[in-house]
Short mmCIF file of N, CA and C in Angstrom, two decimals:
data_model
loop_
_atom_site.label_atom_id
_atom_site.label_comp_id
_atom_site.label_asym_id
_atom_site.label_seq_id
_atom_site.Cartn_x
_atom_site.Cartn_y
_atom_site.Cartn_z
N ILE A 1 0.84 -1.20 -0.01
CA ILE A 1 0.01 0.04 0.03
C ILE A 1 0.84 1.28 0.01
N CYS A 2 2.11 1.13 0.22
CA CYS A 2 3.05 2.26 0.24
C CYS A 2 3.26 2.79 -1.22
N PRO A 3 3.12 4.10 -1.39
CA PRO A 3 3.11 4.64 -2.76
C PRO A 3 4.37 4.34 -3.51
N GLY A 4 5.57 4.25 -2.83
CA GLY A 4 6.82 4.01 -3.56
C GLY A 4 7.05 2.59 -4.02
N ASP A 5 6.33 1.63 -3.43
CA ASP A 5 6.57 0.25 -3.68
C ASP A 5 6.37 -0.18 -5.16
N PRO A 6 5.30 0.12 -5.78
CA PRO A 6 5.15 -0.23 -7.22
C PRO A 6 6.24 0.38 -8.10
N LYS A 7 6.61 1.61 -7.83
CA LYS A 7 7.69 2.21 -8.59
C LYS A 7 8.97 1.47 -8.41
N PHE A 8 9.31 1.17 -7.19
CA PHE A 8 10.53 0.38 -6.83
C PHE A 8 10.51 -0.95 -7.57
N LEU A 9 9.40 -1.68 -7.53
CA LEU A 9 9.33 -2.99 -8.14
C LEU A 9 9.45 -2.90 -9.65
N HIS A 10 8.85 -1.89 -10.23
CA HIS A 10 9.01 -1.71 -11.71
C HIS A 10 10.49 -1.45 -12.09
N GLU A 11 11.14 -0.62 -11.23
CA GLU A 11 12.58 -0.35 -11.52
C GLU A 11 13.40 -1.63 -11.39
N MET A 12 13.11 -2.38 -10.34
CA MET A 12 13.87 -3.65 -10.15
C MET A 12 13.59 -4.61 -11.25
N ALA A 13 12.34 -4.67 -11.71
CA ALA A 13 11.99 -5.65 -12.82
C ALA A 13 12.69 -5.22 -14.09
N LYS A 14 12.78 -3.94 -14.35
CA LYS A 14 13.46 -3.46 -15.54
C LYS A 14 14.95 -3.80 -15.46
N PHE A 15 15.55 -3.53 -14.28
CA PHE A 15 16.99 -3.86 -14.05
C PHE A 15 17.25 -5.29 -14.29
N TYR A 16 16.42 -6.22 -13.82
CA TYR A 16 16.65 -7.65 -13.92
C TYR A 16 15.97 -8.31 -15.11
N ASP A 17 15.35 -7.43 -15.98
CA ASP A 17 14.59 -7.90 -17.19
C ASP A 17 13.54 -8.96 -16.83
N LEU A 18 12.71 -8.62 -15.89
CA LEU A 18 11.64 -9.46 -15.44
C LEU A 18 10.29 -8.84 -15.85
N ASP A 19 9.36 -9.74 -16.20
CA ASP A 19 7.99 -9.32 -16.51
C ASP A 19 7.13 -9.30 -15.21
N ILE A 20 7.15 -8.16 -14.51
CA ILE A 20 6.44 -8.05 -13.26
C ILE A 20 5.46 -6.96 -13.33
N LYS A 21 4.25 -7.18 -12.84
CA LYS A 21 3.27 -6.14 -12.81
C LYS A 21 2.99 -5.80 -11.35
N ALA A 22 3.35 -4.61 -10.95
CA ALA A 22 3.10 -4.21 -9.53
C ALA A 22 2.08 -3.10 -9.47
N MET A 23 1.28 -3.14 -8.40
CA MET A 23 0.27 -2.14 -8.25
C MET A 23 0.17 -1.83 -6.76
N GLN A 24 -0.32 -0.66 -6.47
CA GLN A 24 -0.54 -0.26 -5.12
C GLN A 24 -1.99 -0.56 -4.77
N GLY A 25 -2.21 -1.00 -3.54
CA GLY A 25 -3.56 -1.42 -3.18
C GLY A 25 -3.69 -1.62 -1.66
N ASP A 26 -4.82 -2.14 -1.24
CA ASP A 26 -5.16 -2.37 0.10
C ASP A 26 -5.37 -3.91 0.35
N SER A 27 -4.67 -4.46 1.34
CA SER A 27 -4.74 -5.89 1.60
C SER A 27 -6.18 -6.29 1.96
N CYS A 28 -6.98 -5.36 2.42
CA CYS A 28 -8.30 -5.64 2.86
C CYS A 28 -9.36 -5.49 1.76
N ALA A 29 -8.87 -5.08 0.56
CA ALA A 29 -9.78 -4.94 -0.59
C ALA A 29 -9.01 -5.15 -1.86
N LEU A 30 -8.65 -6.40 -2.13
CA LEU A 30 -7.79 -6.78 -3.24
C LEU A 30 -8.54 -6.60 -4.55
N PRO A 31 -7.99 -5.98 -5.60
CA PRO A 31 -8.64 -5.69 -6.89
C PRO A 31 -8.57 -6.88 -7.84
N PHE A 32 -8.87 -8.11 -7.37
CA PHE A 32 -8.84 -9.24 -8.24
C PHE A 32 -10.08 -10.04 -8.09
N PRO A 33 -10.49 -10.80 -9.11
CA PRO A 33 -11.69 -11.60 -9.01
C PRO A 33 -11.47 -12.79 -8.06
N ASP A 34 -12.53 -13.42 -7.61
CA ASP A 34 -12.45 -14.60 -6.77
C ASP A 34 -11.65 -15.70 -7.49
N ASN A 35 -10.96 -16.53 -6.70
CA ASN A 35 -10.30 -17.69 -7.22
C ASN A 35 -9.31 -17.37 -8.36
N SER A 36 -8.54 -16.32 -8.21
CA SER A 36 -7.55 -15.83 -9.26
C SER A 36 -6.19 -16.48 -9.19
N PHE A 37 -5.73 -16.93 -8.06
CA PHE A 37 -4.30 -17.28 -7.90
C PHE A 37 -4.17 -18.72 -7.37
N ASP A 38 -3.09 -19.40 -7.84
CA ASP A 38 -2.69 -20.71 -7.33
C ASP A 38 -2.11 -20.52 -5.94
N SER A 39 -1.43 -19.47 -5.71
CA SER A 39 -0.86 -19.27 -4.43
C SER A 39 -0.89 -17.71 -4.08
N VAL A 40 -0.86 -17.50 -2.78
CA VAL A 40 -0.90 -16.12 -2.27
C VAL A 40 0.20 -16.13 -1.23
N TYR A 41 1.09 -15.07 -1.29
CA TYR A 41 2.23 -14.96 -0.40
C TYR A 41 2.25 -13.61 0.25
N SER A 42 2.42 -13.64 1.56
CA SER A 42 2.56 -12.31 2.29
C SER A 42 3.78 -12.45 3.17
N LYS A 43 4.65 -11.46 3.12
CA LYS A 43 5.83 -11.41 3.93
C LYS A 43 5.85 -10.06 4.63
N ASP A 44 5.91 -10.17 5.98
CA ASP A 44 5.93 -8.97 6.85
C ASP A 44 4.82 -7.97 6.49
N THR A 45 3.60 -8.61 6.37
CA THR A 45 2.44 -7.77 5.99
C THR A 45 1.39 -7.80 7.10
N PHE A 46 1.07 -8.93 7.68
CA PHE A 46 -0.03 -9.01 8.56
C PHE A 46 0.14 -8.28 9.87
N GLU A 47 1.32 -8.01 10.26
CA GLU A 47 1.58 -7.22 11.46
C GLU A 47 1.20 -5.78 11.24
N HIS A 48 0.91 -5.38 10.01
CA HIS A 48 0.57 -3.94 9.70
C HIS A 48 -0.90 -3.83 9.20
N VAL A 49 -1.50 -4.93 8.90
CA VAL A 49 -2.87 -4.86 8.31
C VAL A 49 -3.88 -4.36 9.42
N TRP A 50 -4.60 -3.37 9.09
CA TRP A 50 -5.50 -2.74 10.04
C TRP A 50 -6.67 -3.55 10.45
N ASP A 51 -7.07 -4.53 9.60
CA ASP A 51 -8.20 -5.37 9.91
C ASP A 51 -7.75 -6.83 9.56
N PHE A 52 -7.27 -7.59 10.52
CA PHE A 52 -6.75 -8.91 10.23
C PHE A 52 -7.73 -9.82 9.50
N GLU A 53 -8.99 -9.90 10.04
CA GLU A 53 -9.96 -10.78 9.41
C GLU A 53 -10.28 -10.39 8.00
N ALA A 54 -10.41 -9.08 7.74
CA ALA A 54 -10.69 -8.66 6.34
C ALA A 54 -9.50 -9.00 5.45
N GLY A 55 -8.27 -8.83 5.89
CA GLY A 55 -7.07 -9.15 5.09
C GLY A 55 -7.03 -10.67 4.80
N MET A 56 -7.29 -11.46 5.80
CA MET A 56 -7.22 -12.96 5.57
C MET A 56 -8.35 -13.41 4.64
N LEU A 57 -9.51 -12.85 4.82
CA LEU A 57 -10.65 -13.21 3.97
C LEU A 57 -10.39 -12.82 2.48
N GLU A 58 -9.75 -11.68 2.31
CA GLU A 58 -9.39 -11.29 0.94
C GLU A 58 -8.41 -12.19 0.27
N GLN A 59 -7.39 -12.63 1.07
CA GLN A 59 -6.35 -13.49 0.51
C GLN A 59 -6.99 -14.88 0.25
N ILE A 60 -7.94 -15.33 1.07
CA ILE A 60 -8.66 -16.63 0.84
C ILE A 60 -9.56 -16.46 -0.40
N ARG A 61 -10.21 -15.34 -0.50
CA ARG A 61 -11.15 -15.12 -1.62
C ARG A 61 -10.50 -15.22 -2.98
N VAL A 62 -9.25 -14.57 -3.10
CA VAL A 62 -8.54 -14.57 -4.38
C VAL A 62 -7.73 -15.90 -4.62
N LEU A 63 -7.65 -16.73 -3.67
CA LEU A 63 -7.02 -17.98 -3.81
C LEU A 63 -7.91 -19.08 -4.40
N LYS A 64 -7.37 -19.82 -5.38
CA LYS A 64 -8.11 -20.88 -6.02
C LYS A 64 -8.33 -22.05 -5.06
N PRO A 65 -9.44 -22.76 -5.17
CA PRO A 65 -9.49 -24.00 -4.37
C PRO A 65 -8.34 -24.93 -4.60
N GLY A 66 -7.78 -25.42 -3.57
CA GLY A 66 -6.54 -26.24 -3.68
C GLY A 66 -5.28 -25.38 -3.67
N GLY A 67 -5.46 -24.10 -3.71
CA GLY A 67 -4.29 -23.19 -3.73
C GLY A 67 -3.65 -23.04 -2.32
N LYS A 68 -2.44 -22.56 -2.29
CA LYS A 68 -1.66 -22.47 -1.11
C LYS A 68 -1.53 -20.98 -0.69
N LEU A 69 -1.63 -20.83 0.62
CA LEU A 69 -1.46 -19.48 1.23
C LEU A 69 -0.20 -19.57 2.11
N LEU A 70 0.77 -18.77 1.88
CA LEU A 70 2.02 -18.70 2.66
C LEU A 70 2.13 -17.35 3.35
N VAL A 71 2.27 -17.35 4.64
CA VAL A 71 2.45 -16.12 5.46
C VAL A 71 3.73 -16.19 6.19
N LEU A 72 4.61 -15.25 6.01
CA LEU A 72 5.82 -15.14 6.76
C LEU A 72 5.72 -13.86 7.55
N VAL A 73 5.88 -13.90 8.89
CA VAL A 73 5.66 -12.75 9.68
C VAL A 73 6.51 -12.83 10.93
N GLY A 74 6.70 -11.75 11.53
CA GLY A 74 7.55 -11.68 12.80
C GLY A 74 6.95 -12.46 13.93
N ASN A 75 7.74 -12.77 14.91
CA ASN A 75 7.34 -13.60 16.05
C ASN A 75 7.55 -12.86 17.30
N LEU A 76 6.46 -12.45 17.98
CA LEU A 76 6.55 -11.62 19.18
C LEU A 76 7.41 -12.21 20.29
N ILE A 77 7.43 -13.55 20.42
CA ILE A 77 8.20 -14.13 21.53
C ILE A 77 9.64 -14.64 21.14
N ASN A 78 10.04 -14.19 19.94
CA ASN A 78 11.46 -14.40 19.57
C ASN A 78 12.26 -13.40 20.34
N PRO A 79 13.21 -13.81 21.20
CA PRO A 79 13.91 -12.85 22.08
C PRO A 79 14.62 -11.76 21.29
N LYS A 80 15.19 -11.97 20.14
CA LYS A 80 15.80 -10.96 19.35
C LYS A 80 14.76 -9.86 18.90
N THR A 81 13.69 -10.42 18.37
CA THR A 81 12.57 -9.47 17.90
C THR A 81 12.05 -8.66 19.05
N PHE A 82 11.74 -9.30 20.18
CA PHE A 82 11.16 -8.60 21.36
C PHE A 82 12.14 -7.60 21.82
N TYR A 83 13.41 -7.95 21.95
CA TYR A 83 14.43 -6.97 22.40
C TYR A 83 14.51 -5.75 21.45
N SER A 84 14.43 -6.02 20.11
CA SER A 84 14.52 -4.99 19.15
C SER A 84 13.40 -3.94 19.34
N MET A 85 12.15 -4.49 19.49
CA MET A 85 11.00 -3.60 19.63
C MET A 85 10.84 -3.02 21.07
N PHE A 86 11.01 -3.79 22.03
CA PHE A 86 10.71 -3.42 23.37
C PHE A 86 11.81 -2.57 24.00
N VAL A 87 13.07 -2.94 23.80
CA VAL A 87 14.18 -2.20 24.42
C VAL A 87 14.89 -1.31 23.50
N LYS A 88 15.41 -1.86 22.37
CA LYS A 88 16.24 -1.04 21.45
C LYS A 88 15.52 0.12 20.84
N ARG A 89 14.28 -0.13 20.42
CA ARG A 89 13.51 0.93 19.77
C ARG A 89 13.20 2.01 20.84
N PHE A 90 12.90 1.59 22.03
CA PHE A 90 12.67 2.53 23.10
C PHE A 90 13.88 3.43 23.37
N ILE A 91 15.06 2.82 23.46
CA ILE A 91 16.27 3.58 23.72
C ILE A 91 16.61 4.43 22.57
N ASP A 92 16.61 3.94 21.33
CA ASP A 92 16.93 4.69 20.14
C ASP A 92 16.03 5.91 19.91
N SER A 93 14.76 5.80 20.31
CA SER A 93 13.76 6.86 20.04
C SER A 93 13.67 7.74 21.27
N LYS A 94 14.47 7.52 22.28
CA LYS A 94 14.44 8.29 23.54
C LYS A 94 13.09 8.30 24.14
N GLY A 95 12.48 7.09 24.14
CA GLY A 95 11.23 6.89 24.78
C GLY A 95 10.00 7.19 24.03
N LYS A 96 10.15 7.65 22.79
CA LYS A 96 9.00 8.00 21.94
C LYS A 96 8.30 6.81 21.30
N SER A 97 9.03 5.70 21.19
CA SER A 97 8.51 4.55 20.58
C SER A 97 9.08 3.25 21.22
N GLY A 98 8.40 2.13 21.05
CA GLY A 98 8.84 0.94 21.68
C GLY A 98 8.45 0.82 23.12
N GLY A 99 9.10 -0.06 23.85
CA GLY A 99 8.85 -0.20 25.28
C GLY A 99 7.46 -0.64 25.64
N LEU A 100 7.09 -0.37 26.82
CA LEU A 100 5.75 -0.78 27.34
C LEU A 100 4.63 -0.15 26.49
N LYS A 101 4.80 1.09 26.07
CA LYS A 101 3.83 1.79 25.28
C LYS A 101 3.52 1.00 24.00
N TRP A 102 4.62 0.53 23.35
CA TRP A 102 4.42 -0.24 22.10
C TRP A 102 3.68 -1.54 22.39
N LEU A 103 4.11 -2.19 23.52
CA LEU A 103 3.58 -3.49 23.87
C LEU A 103 2.01 -3.44 24.09
N VAL A 104 1.56 -2.45 24.70
CA VAL A 104 0.16 -2.33 25.03
C VAL A 104 -0.68 -1.64 23.93
N THR A 105 -0.03 -1.00 22.94
CA THR A 105 -0.82 -0.31 21.93
C THR A 105 -0.53 -0.89 20.49
N LYS A 106 0.29 -1.92 20.36
CA LYS A 106 0.69 -2.37 19.01
C LYS A 106 -0.51 -2.93 18.20
N HIS A 107 -1.58 -3.32 18.88
CA HIS A 107 -2.69 -3.86 18.22
C HIS A 107 -3.70 -2.81 17.65
N ARG A 108 -3.46 -1.57 18.04
CA ARG A 108 -4.29 -0.49 17.54
C ARG A 108 -3.93 -0.05 16.20
N ALA A 109 -4.88 0.28 15.35
CA ALA A 109 -4.66 0.78 14.01
C ALA A 109 -4.34 2.29 14.16
N ARG A 110 -3.34 2.84 13.48
CA ARG A 110 -3.02 4.17 13.47
C ARG A 110 -3.29 4.80 12.11
N GLN A 111 -3.56 6.06 12.14
CA GLN A 111 -3.73 6.77 10.83
C GLN A 111 -2.36 7.35 10.41
N ASP A 112 -2.09 7.24 9.14
CA ASP A 112 -0.99 7.89 8.47
C ASP A 112 0.38 7.66 9.18
N PHE A 113 1.10 6.79 8.71
CA PHE A 113 2.46 6.49 9.19
C PHE A 113 3.44 7.46 8.56
N GLY A 114 3.01 8.53 7.99
CA GLY A 114 3.86 9.47 7.28
C GLY A 114 3.93 9.22 5.79
N ILE A 115 3.26 8.12 5.33
CA ILE A 115 3.28 7.86 3.89
C ILE A 115 1.87 7.62 3.37
N GLY A 116 0.85 8.14 4.09
CA GLY A 116 -0.47 8.15 3.58
C GLY A 116 -1.34 6.91 3.78
N TRP A 117 -1.05 6.08 4.71
CA TRP A 117 -1.87 4.88 4.93
C TRP A 117 -2.06 4.64 6.48
N HIS A 118 -3.00 3.76 6.72
CA HIS A 118 -3.22 3.44 8.16
C HIS A 118 -2.97 1.97 8.36
N GLY A 119 -2.53 1.63 9.51
CA GLY A 119 -2.23 0.25 9.85
C GLY A 119 -1.73 0.10 11.26
N ARG A 120 -1.10 -1.02 11.57
CA ARG A 120 -0.56 -1.29 12.89
C ARG A 120 0.92 -1.15 12.94
N ASP A 121 1.41 -0.94 14.18
CA ASP A 121 2.86 -0.73 14.41
C ASP A 121 3.49 -2.04 14.83
N GLU A 122 3.95 -2.87 13.82
CA GLU A 122 4.61 -4.10 14.19
C GLU A 122 3.77 -4.96 15.20
N ASP A 123 2.57 -5.23 14.84
CA ASP A 123 1.65 -5.95 15.78
C ASP A 123 1.99 -7.47 15.59
N TRP A 124 3.13 -7.89 16.05
CA TRP A 124 3.51 -9.29 15.93
C TRP A 124 2.73 -10.16 16.80
N LYS A 125 2.49 -11.36 16.43
CA LYS A 125 1.76 -12.32 17.23
C LYS A 125 2.72 -13.53 17.48
N THR A 126 2.12 -14.59 18.13
CA THR A 126 2.90 -15.76 18.45
C THR A 126 2.39 -16.91 17.60
N LEU A 127 3.18 -17.96 17.62
CA LEU A 127 2.74 -19.19 16.92
C LEU A 127 1.38 -19.71 17.39
N PHE A 128 1.25 -19.63 18.80
CA PHE A 128 0.00 -20.10 19.39
C PHE A 128 -1.17 -19.27 18.94
N TRP A 129 -1.03 -17.95 18.79
CA TRP A 129 -2.00 -17.08 18.31
C TRP A 129 -2.46 -17.47 16.92
N TRP A 130 -1.52 -17.65 16.05
CA TRP A 130 -1.86 -18.05 14.65
C TRP A 130 -2.48 -19.44 14.54
N LYS A 131 -2.08 -20.37 15.35
CA LYS A 131 -2.77 -21.70 15.33
C LYS A 131 -4.23 -21.56 15.76
N ARG A 132 -4.48 -20.73 16.76
CA ARG A 132 -5.88 -20.57 17.21
C ARG A 132 -6.67 -19.75 16.21
N LYS A 133 -6.07 -18.71 15.65
CA LYS A 133 -6.78 -17.82 14.73
C LYS A 133 -7.16 -18.55 13.42
N LEU A 134 -6.31 -19.39 12.95
CA LEU A 134 -6.59 -20.11 11.71
C LEU A 134 -7.86 -21.01 11.78
N ARG A 135 -8.17 -21.40 13.01
CA ARG A 135 -9.38 -22.22 13.17
C ARG A 135 -10.65 -21.40 12.85
N SER A 136 -10.57 -20.08 12.85
CA SER A 136 -11.72 -19.27 12.49
C SER A 136 -11.93 -19.12 10.95
N PHE A 137 -11.05 -19.74 10.20
CA PHE A 137 -11.22 -19.73 8.74
C PHE A 137 -11.33 -21.13 8.24
N PRO A 138 -12.60 -21.68 8.26
CA PRO A 138 -12.77 -23.08 7.96
C PRO A 138 -12.43 -23.44 6.52
N GLU A 139 -12.29 -22.52 5.62
CA GLU A 139 -11.97 -22.80 4.24
C GLU A 139 -10.42 -23.02 4.11
N LEU A 140 -9.69 -22.90 5.16
CA LEU A 140 -8.28 -23.13 5.13
C LEU A 140 -7.92 -24.42 5.93
N LYS A 141 -7.02 -25.21 5.32
CA LYS A 141 -6.49 -26.39 6.02
C LYS A 141 -5.01 -26.02 6.34
N PRO A 142 -4.67 -25.89 7.62
CA PRO A 142 -3.29 -25.53 7.96
C PRO A 142 -2.38 -26.75 7.55
N LEU A 143 -1.26 -26.47 6.89
CA LEU A 143 -0.26 -27.51 6.50
C LEU A 143 0.93 -27.40 7.39
N ILE A 144 1.45 -26.21 7.53
CA ILE A 144 2.67 -25.99 8.34
C ILE A 144 2.49 -24.74 9.17
N LEU A 145 2.72 -24.87 10.48
CA LEU A 145 2.72 -23.71 11.36
C LEU A 145 3.97 -23.91 12.25
N THR A 146 4.96 -23.15 11.97
CA THR A 146 6.25 -23.32 12.70
C THR A 146 7.02 -22.02 12.63
N THR A 147 8.29 -22.07 13.00
CA THR A 147 9.11 -20.90 12.91
C THR A 147 10.16 -21.13 11.79
N SER A 148 10.73 -20.08 11.34
CA SER A 148 11.69 -20.21 10.18
C SER A 148 12.92 -21.08 10.57
N ARG A 149 13.35 -20.96 11.76
CA ARG A 149 14.58 -21.72 12.18
C ARG A 149 14.20 -23.19 12.32
N ALA A 150 13.01 -23.47 12.92
CA ALA A 150 12.61 -24.88 13.05
C ALA A 150 12.30 -25.47 11.65
N CYS A 151 11.77 -24.66 10.79
CA CYS A 151 11.45 -25.11 9.38
C CYS A 151 12.72 -25.45 8.62
N ASN A 152 13.78 -24.63 8.79
CA ASN A 152 15.00 -24.78 8.10
C ASN A 152 15.77 -26.04 8.51
N ASP A 153 15.65 -26.43 9.84
CA ASP A 153 16.36 -27.58 10.32
C ASP A 153 15.47 -28.29 11.39
N PRO A 154 14.38 -28.95 10.89
CA PRO A 154 13.41 -29.56 11.79
C PRO A 154 13.93 -30.74 12.61
N LEU A 155 14.99 -31.32 12.18
CA LEU A 155 15.56 -32.50 12.95
C LEU A 155 16.45 -32.08 14.16
N LYS A 156 16.87 -30.91 14.10
CA LYS A 156 17.79 -30.43 15.16
C LYS A 156 16.95 -30.36 16.52
N LEU A 157 17.36 -30.97 17.52
CA LEU A 157 16.67 -31.03 18.77
C LEU A 157 16.43 -29.63 19.36
N SER A 158 17.41 -28.80 19.34
CA SER A 158 17.21 -27.48 19.95
C SER A 158 16.11 -26.69 19.21
N ASN A 159 16.04 -26.82 17.91
CA ASN A 159 15.00 -26.20 17.16
C ASN A 159 13.64 -26.70 17.49
N ARG A 160 13.47 -28.02 17.68
CA ARG A 160 12.19 -28.61 18.09
C ARG A 160 11.84 -28.11 19.45
N VAL A 161 12.74 -28.10 20.37
CA VAL A 161 12.44 -27.70 21.77
C VAL A 161 12.08 -26.19 21.83
N LEU A 162 12.86 -25.37 21.13
CA LEU A 162 12.69 -23.91 21.17
C LEU A 162 11.83 -23.39 20.06
N GLU A 163 11.10 -24.27 19.35
CA GLU A 163 10.38 -23.83 18.14
C GLU A 163 9.60 -22.61 18.27
N PRO A 164 8.75 -22.45 19.37
CA PRO A 164 7.97 -21.18 19.40
C PRO A 164 8.74 -19.93 19.49
N PHE A 165 10.02 -19.99 19.85
CA PHE A 165 10.87 -18.79 20.12
C PHE A 165 11.88 -18.46 19.12
N VAL A 166 12.29 -19.40 18.23
CA VAL A 166 13.35 -19.15 17.30
C VAL A 166 12.91 -18.79 15.94
N GLY A 167 13.32 -17.67 15.44
CA GLY A 167 12.98 -17.20 14.07
C GLY A 167 11.63 -16.57 13.94
N GLY A 168 11.30 -16.21 12.69
CA GLY A 168 10.00 -15.67 12.36
C GLY A 168 9.05 -16.78 12.23
N LEU A 169 7.76 -16.43 11.99
CA LEU A 169 6.68 -17.40 11.86
C LEU A 169 6.48 -17.79 10.42
N VAL A 170 6.20 -19.14 10.19
CA VAL A 170 5.93 -19.60 8.85
C VAL A 170 4.54 -20.30 8.93
N ILE A 171 3.62 -19.77 8.12
CA ILE A 171 2.22 -20.30 8.12
C ILE A 171 1.92 -20.69 6.65
N LEU A 172 1.67 -21.96 6.44
CA LEU A 172 1.34 -22.49 5.14
C LEU A 172 -0.01 -23.19 5.26
N ALA A 173 -0.97 -22.78 4.46
CA ALA A 173 -2.36 -23.45 4.54
C ALA A 173 -2.78 -23.59 3.05
N GLU A 174 -3.79 -24.49 2.94
CA GLU A 174 -4.30 -24.83 1.62
C GLU A 174 -5.89 -24.50 1.69
N LYS A 175 -6.35 -23.88 0.58
CA LYS A 175 -7.74 -23.59 0.50
C LYS A 175 -8.48 -24.88 0.09
N HIS A 176 -9.51 -25.24 0.85
CA HIS A 176 -10.29 -26.42 0.55
C HIS A 176 -10.90 -26.37 -0.80
N ASN A 177 -10.92 -27.52 -1.52
CA ASN A 177 -11.70 -27.63 -2.73
C ASN A 177 -13.16 -27.63 -2.41
N LYS A 178 -13.94 -26.93 -3.17
CA LYS A 178 -15.45 -26.88 -2.90
C LYS A 178 -16.01 -28.25 -3.41
N LYS A 179 -16.89 -28.70 -2.57
CA LYS A 179 -17.55 -30.00 -2.94
C LYS A 179 -18.94 -29.85 -3.47
#
């Protein structure tokens, strides 16, 4: 939804000689017909979407039956991530951002982040939250719900034990075929 993103993508596509069509839009009102895509991918998006349910329903709507939905998003209980937002951002901004204020208000939608849109301020969730939330979308069948580190090396014991805490979140689901 950021105004500069389509321009940046067009410039990158031209540089790499790729056929990419980029457009600016709203995750909660996608300009595509139902069942348009075999896969839908979101990276570092849902922590900023102002209406989570609307954003998920839109992604499900444009996904073809049998299609895959992949969401990569930050992990609130990853110690590095939590430190970055709770402590480092608070110190770097001299108390204007981060800290306890961020923790208790991160779920609120804000108007205009300085680039003409409204959304949330790094409203990261946990693996447990995503597992519970996906149950409210019966048209999706969860396939993988894990963290990036556990996904990259699932046999490593420390990754299995520390799964909820290590890395970002990886959510892969399939849209049910209509019967």
